[in-house]
Coordinates of C-alpha atoms and ligand atoms in Angstrom, one line a residue:
X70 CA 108.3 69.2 14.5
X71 CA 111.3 70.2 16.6
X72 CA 112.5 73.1 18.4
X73 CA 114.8 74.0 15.8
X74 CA 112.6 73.7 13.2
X75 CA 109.8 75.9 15.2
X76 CA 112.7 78.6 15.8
X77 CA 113.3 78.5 12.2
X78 CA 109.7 79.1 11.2
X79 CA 109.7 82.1 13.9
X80 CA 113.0 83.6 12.8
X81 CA 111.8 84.0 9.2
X82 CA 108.2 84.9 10.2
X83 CA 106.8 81.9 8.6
X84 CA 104.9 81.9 11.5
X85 CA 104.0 84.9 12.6
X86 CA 101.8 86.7 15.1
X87 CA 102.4 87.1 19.6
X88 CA 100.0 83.7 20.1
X89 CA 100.4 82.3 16.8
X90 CA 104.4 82.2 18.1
X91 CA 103.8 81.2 21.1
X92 CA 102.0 78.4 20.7
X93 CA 104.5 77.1 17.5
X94 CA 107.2 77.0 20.5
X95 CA 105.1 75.0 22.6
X96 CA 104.7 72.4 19.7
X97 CA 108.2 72.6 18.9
X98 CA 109.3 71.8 22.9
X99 CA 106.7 69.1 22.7
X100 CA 108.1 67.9 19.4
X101 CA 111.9 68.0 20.9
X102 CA 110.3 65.8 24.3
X103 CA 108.4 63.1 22.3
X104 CA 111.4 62.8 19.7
X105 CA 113.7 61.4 22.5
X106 CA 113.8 57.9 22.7
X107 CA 116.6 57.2 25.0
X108 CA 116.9 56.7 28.9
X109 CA 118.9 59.1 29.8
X110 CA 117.2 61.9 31.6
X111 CA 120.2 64.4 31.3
X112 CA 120.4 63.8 27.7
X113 CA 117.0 64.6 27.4
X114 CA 117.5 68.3 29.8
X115 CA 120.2 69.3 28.0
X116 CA 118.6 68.7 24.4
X117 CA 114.9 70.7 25.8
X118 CA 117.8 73.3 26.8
X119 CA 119.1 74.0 23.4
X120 CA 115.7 73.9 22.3
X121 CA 114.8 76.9 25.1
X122 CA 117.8 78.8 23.7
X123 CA 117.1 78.4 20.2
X124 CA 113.2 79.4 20.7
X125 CA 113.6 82.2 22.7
X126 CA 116.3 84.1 20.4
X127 CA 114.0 83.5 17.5
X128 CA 112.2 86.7 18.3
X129 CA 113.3 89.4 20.7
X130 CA 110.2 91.3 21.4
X131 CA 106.7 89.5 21.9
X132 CA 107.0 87.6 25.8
X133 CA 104.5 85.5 24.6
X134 CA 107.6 83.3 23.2
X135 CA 109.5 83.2 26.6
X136 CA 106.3 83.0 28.5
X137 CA 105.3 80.1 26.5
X138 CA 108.5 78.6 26.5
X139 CA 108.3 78.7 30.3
X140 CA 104.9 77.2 30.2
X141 CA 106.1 73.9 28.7
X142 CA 109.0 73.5 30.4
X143 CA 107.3 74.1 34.1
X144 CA 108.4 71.8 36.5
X145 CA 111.1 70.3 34.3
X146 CA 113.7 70.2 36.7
X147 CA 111.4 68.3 39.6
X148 CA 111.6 64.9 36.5
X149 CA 113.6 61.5 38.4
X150 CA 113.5 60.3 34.2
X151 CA 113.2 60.6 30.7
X152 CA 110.1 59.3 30.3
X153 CA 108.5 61.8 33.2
X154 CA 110.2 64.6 31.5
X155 CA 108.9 63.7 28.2
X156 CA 105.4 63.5 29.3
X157 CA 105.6 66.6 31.4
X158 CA 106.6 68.6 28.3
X159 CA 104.4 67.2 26.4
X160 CA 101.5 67.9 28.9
X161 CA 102.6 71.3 29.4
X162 CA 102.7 72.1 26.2
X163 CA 99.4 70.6 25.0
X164 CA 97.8 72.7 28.2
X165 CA 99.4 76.1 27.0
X166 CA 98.1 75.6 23.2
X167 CA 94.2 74.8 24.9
X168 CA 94.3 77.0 26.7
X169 CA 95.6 79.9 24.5
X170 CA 93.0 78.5 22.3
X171 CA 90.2 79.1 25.0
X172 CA 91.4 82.8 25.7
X173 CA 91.3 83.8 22.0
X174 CA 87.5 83.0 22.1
X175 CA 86.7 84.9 25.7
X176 CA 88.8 88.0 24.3
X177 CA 86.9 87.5 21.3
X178 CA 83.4 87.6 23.3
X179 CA 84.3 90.4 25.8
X180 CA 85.9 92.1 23.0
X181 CA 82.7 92.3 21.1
X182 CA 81.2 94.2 23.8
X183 CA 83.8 97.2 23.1
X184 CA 82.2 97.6 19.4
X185 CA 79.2 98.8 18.6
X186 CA 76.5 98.5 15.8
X187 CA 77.6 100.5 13.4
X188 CA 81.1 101.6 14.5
X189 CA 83.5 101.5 11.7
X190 CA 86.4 99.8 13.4
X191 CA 90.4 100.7 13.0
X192 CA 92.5 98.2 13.1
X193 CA 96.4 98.0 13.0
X194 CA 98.6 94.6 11.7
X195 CA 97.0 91.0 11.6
X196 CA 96.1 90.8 15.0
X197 CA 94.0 87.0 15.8
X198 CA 92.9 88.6 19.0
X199 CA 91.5 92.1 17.8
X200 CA 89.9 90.4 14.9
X201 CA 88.4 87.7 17.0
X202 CA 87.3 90.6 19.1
X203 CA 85.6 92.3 15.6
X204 CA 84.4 89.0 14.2
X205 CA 82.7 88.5 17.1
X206 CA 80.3 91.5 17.0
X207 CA 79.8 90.9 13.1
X208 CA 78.8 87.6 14.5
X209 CA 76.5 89.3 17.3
X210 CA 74.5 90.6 14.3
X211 CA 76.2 94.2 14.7
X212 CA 76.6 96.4 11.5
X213 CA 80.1 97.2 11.6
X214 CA 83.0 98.1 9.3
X215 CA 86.7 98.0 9.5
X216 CA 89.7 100.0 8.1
X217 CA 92.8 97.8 8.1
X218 CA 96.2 99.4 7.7
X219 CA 98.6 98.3 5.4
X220 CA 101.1 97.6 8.1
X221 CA 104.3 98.4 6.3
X222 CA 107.1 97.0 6.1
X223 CA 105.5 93.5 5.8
X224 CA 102.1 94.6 5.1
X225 CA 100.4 91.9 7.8
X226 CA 97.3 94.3 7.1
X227 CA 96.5 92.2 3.6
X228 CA 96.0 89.2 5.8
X229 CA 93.8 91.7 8.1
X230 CA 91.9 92.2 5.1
X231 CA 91.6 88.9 3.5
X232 CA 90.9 87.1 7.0
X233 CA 87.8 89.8 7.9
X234 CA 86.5 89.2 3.9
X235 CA 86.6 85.7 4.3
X236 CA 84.6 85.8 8.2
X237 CA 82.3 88.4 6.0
X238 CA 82.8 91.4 7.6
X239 CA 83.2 94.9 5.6
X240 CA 86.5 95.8 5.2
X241 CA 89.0 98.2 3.7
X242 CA 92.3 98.7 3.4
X243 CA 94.2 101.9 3.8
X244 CA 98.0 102.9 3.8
X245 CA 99.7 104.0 7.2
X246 CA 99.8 107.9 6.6
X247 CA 96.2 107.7 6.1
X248 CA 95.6 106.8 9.9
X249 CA 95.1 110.4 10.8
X250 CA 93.2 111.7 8.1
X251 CA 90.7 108.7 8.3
X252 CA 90.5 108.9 12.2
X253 CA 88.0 111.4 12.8
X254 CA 85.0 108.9 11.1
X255 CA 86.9 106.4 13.1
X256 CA 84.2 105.0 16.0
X257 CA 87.0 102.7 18.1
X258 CA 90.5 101.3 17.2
X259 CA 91.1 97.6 17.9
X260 CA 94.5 96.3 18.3
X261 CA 96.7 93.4 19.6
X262 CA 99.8 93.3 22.1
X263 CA 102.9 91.8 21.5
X264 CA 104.0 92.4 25.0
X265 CA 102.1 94.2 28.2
X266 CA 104.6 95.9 30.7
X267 CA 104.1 96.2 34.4
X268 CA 102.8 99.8 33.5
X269 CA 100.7 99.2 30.9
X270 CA 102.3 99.8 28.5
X271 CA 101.8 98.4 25.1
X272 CA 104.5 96.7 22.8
X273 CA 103.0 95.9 19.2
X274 CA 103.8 96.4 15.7
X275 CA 105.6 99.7 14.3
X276 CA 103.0 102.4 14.1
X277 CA 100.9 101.0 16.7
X278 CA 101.5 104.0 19.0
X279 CA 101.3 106.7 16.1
X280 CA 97.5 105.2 15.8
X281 CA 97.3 105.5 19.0
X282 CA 98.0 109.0 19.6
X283 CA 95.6 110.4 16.8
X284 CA 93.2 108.2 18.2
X285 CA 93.4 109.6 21.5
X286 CA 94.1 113.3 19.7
X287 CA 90.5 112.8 18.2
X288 CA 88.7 111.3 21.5
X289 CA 88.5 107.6 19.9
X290 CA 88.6 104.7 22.4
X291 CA 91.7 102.7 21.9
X292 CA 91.0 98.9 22.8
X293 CA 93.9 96.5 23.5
X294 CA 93.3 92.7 22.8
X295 CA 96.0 90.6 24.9
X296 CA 96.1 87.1 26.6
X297 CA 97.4 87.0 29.5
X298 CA 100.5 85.5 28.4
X299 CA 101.4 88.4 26.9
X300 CA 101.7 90.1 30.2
X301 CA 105.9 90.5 30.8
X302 CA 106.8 89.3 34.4
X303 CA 110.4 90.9 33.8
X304 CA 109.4 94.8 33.2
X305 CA 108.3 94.0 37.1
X306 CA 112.0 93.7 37.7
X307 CA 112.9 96.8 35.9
X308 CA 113.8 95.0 32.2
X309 CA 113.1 97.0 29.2
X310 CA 111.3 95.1 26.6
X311 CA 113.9 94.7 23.3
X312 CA 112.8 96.0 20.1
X313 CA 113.0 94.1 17.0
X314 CA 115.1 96.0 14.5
X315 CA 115.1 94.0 10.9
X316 CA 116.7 94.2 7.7
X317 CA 117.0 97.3 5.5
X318 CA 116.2 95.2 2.7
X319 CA 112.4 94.7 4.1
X320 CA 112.3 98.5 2.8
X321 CA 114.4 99.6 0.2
X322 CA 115.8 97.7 -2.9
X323 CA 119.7 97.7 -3.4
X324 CA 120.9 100.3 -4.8
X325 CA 117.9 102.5 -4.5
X326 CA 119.5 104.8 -1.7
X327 CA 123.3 106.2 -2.0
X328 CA 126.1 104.1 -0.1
X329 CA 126.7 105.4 3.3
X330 CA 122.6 106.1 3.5
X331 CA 121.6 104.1 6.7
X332 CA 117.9 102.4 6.8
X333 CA 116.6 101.7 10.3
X334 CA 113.7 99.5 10.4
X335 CA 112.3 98.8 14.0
X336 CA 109.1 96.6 14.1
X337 CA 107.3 97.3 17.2
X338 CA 106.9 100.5 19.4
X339 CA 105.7 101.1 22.8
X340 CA 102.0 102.7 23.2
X341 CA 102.0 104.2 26.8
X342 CA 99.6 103.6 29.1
X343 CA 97.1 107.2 29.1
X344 CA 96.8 106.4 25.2
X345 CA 94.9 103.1 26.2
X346 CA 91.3 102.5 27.3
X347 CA 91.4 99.1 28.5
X348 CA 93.2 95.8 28.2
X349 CA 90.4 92.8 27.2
X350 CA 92.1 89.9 28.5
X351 CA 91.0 86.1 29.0
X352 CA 90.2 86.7 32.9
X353 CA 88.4 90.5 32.3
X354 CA 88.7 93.8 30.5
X355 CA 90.9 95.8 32.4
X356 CA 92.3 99.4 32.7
X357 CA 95.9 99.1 31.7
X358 CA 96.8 100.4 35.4
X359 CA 95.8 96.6 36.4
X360 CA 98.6 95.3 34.4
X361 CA 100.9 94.6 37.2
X362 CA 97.9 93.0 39.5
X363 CA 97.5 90.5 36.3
X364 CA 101.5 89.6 36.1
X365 CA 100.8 88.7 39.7
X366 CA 98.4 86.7 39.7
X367 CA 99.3 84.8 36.2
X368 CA 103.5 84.4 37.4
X369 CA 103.4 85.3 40.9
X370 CA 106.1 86.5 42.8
X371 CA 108.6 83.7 42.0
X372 CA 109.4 85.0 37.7
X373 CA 109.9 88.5 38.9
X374 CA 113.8 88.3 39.4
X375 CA 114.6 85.6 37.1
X376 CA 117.3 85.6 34.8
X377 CA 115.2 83.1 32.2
X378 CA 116.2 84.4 28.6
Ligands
RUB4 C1 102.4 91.0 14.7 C2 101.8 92.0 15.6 C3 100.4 91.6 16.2 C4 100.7 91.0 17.6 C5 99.4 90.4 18.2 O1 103.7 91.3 14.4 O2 102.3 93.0 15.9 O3 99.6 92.8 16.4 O4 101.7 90.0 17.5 O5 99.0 89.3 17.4 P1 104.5 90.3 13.4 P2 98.1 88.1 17.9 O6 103.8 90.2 12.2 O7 105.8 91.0 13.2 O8 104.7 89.0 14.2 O9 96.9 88.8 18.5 O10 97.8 87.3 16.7 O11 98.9 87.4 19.0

């Protein structure tokens, strides 16, 4: 696969999903490096540099597509040839899909510690780290039971639903505007991130921070799965992360509203901080306060003023 065919599959959310992204633009850069057959090491730059572009715009709003772009392309400009550069990409990107890999399990692990036995368990959009965080206890032998939301427009919660069936954990499936009147049975609420800003804030999918707040309204704990990659190193530098906005047709049908009737369709909202409890990332569950220390440590000081993007 090339980069432009990965971008394709990301623009038209074939694939879909922060990590499930990110690492489909790793394979995509590694697909554009090992396609190149030629000598010419410019050649080669300025064909992974389309590629970058291409990737990148795919999706605006989860980092984990810029951060993983980054990933593979580390180093790139230290190459003397084609045939370094090739197997730097390819390296790079093979070491970003492991160990995205490897973090899915750990947040799955220290997830499992956040849910108890018996807690019925809400949980927002098709999420692989919250419901590797909710296998996981159903693995651990706990009694637990989940209440997927639909997840409108796109309805990722069906996947929610089918992928907890198949792993043989209780499930059911409830619409959006059902969030607050279920909440109060609710024991905690287990999400995903598309995107974790310097202040902890949370960027995930549309509705995210509506569960949030009846959550926090009904004293539930609100639990945020996120690799580390999904930490932005730009909100450090003041950048505000861009919100998807889609089609109107992902809503209504043509003709169904008068002409002139406008549709807006944003896809991701921003949870702030006080609604969240803690951050269970690869390296540790955290408080989201820690977000900056983490965007530190995983980018260090270097990404904080870049223009990449
Ligand atoms: C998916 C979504 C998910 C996060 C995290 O939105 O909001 O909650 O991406 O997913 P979309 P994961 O369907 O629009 O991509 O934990 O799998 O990275």
């Amino acid at each position: 696969m090339r980069a432009k065919e990965a971008a394709e599959d990301i623009a038209s959310m074939r694939v879909r999903g922060a990590a499930e992204l990110a690492r489909h633009a790793a394979e995509g850069l590694r697909g554009e490096a090992l396609a190149y057959e030629g000598h010419d090491l410019n050649a080669l730059r300025a064909l992974l540099d389309d590629g970058r572009h291409q990737l990148i715009q795919a999706r605006p709003t989860a980092v984990s597509l810029t951060n993983a772009v980054a990933y593979a392309l580390k180093d790139a400009d230290k190459a003397t040839s084609a045939q370094e550069l090739r197997l730097l990409v390819s390296g790079n990107a093979e070491a970003f899909i492991k160990r995205s890999r490897e973090a899915l399990k750990t947040i799955g692990q220290l997830g499992a510690n956040r849910i108890r036995d018996g807690d019925l368990v809400m949980t927002h959009c098709n999420s692989k780290a919250a419901l590797s965080a909710i296998i996981a206890a159903h693995e651990q032998g706990k009694d637990i039971h989940v209440l997927a939301t639909e997840s409108r427009p796109w309805r990722q919660g069906l996947l929610t639903a089918k992928d907890l069936h198949q792993a043989g954990v209780p499930v059911e499936l409830i619409i959006d505007s059902a969030v607050r009147s279920m909440m109060n049975k609710v024991d905690v609420v287990v999400v995903g991130a598309d995107t974790i800003a310097s202040n902890g804030a949370l960027i995930n999918k549309i509705g995210t921070a509506q569960v949030a707040l009846a959550a926090h309204e009904a004293r539930v704990p609100f639990v945020v799965c996120a690799e580390t990659f999904k930490f932005s190193p730009r909100t450090v530098s003041g950048e505000l992360v861009n919100i998807e906005e889609r089609g109107a047709a992902e809503i209504v049908k043509e003709g169904e509203l008068p002409p002139g009737v406008r549709v807006r369709n944003p896809v991701f909202d921003a949870t702030p901080a006080e609604y969240i409890d803690c951050i269970v990332t690869e390296i540790g569950v955290i408080p989201p306060c820690a977000a900056y220390e983490v965007i530190i440590r995983e980018f260090g000081q270097e990404k904080f003023f870049s223009s990449e993007g």
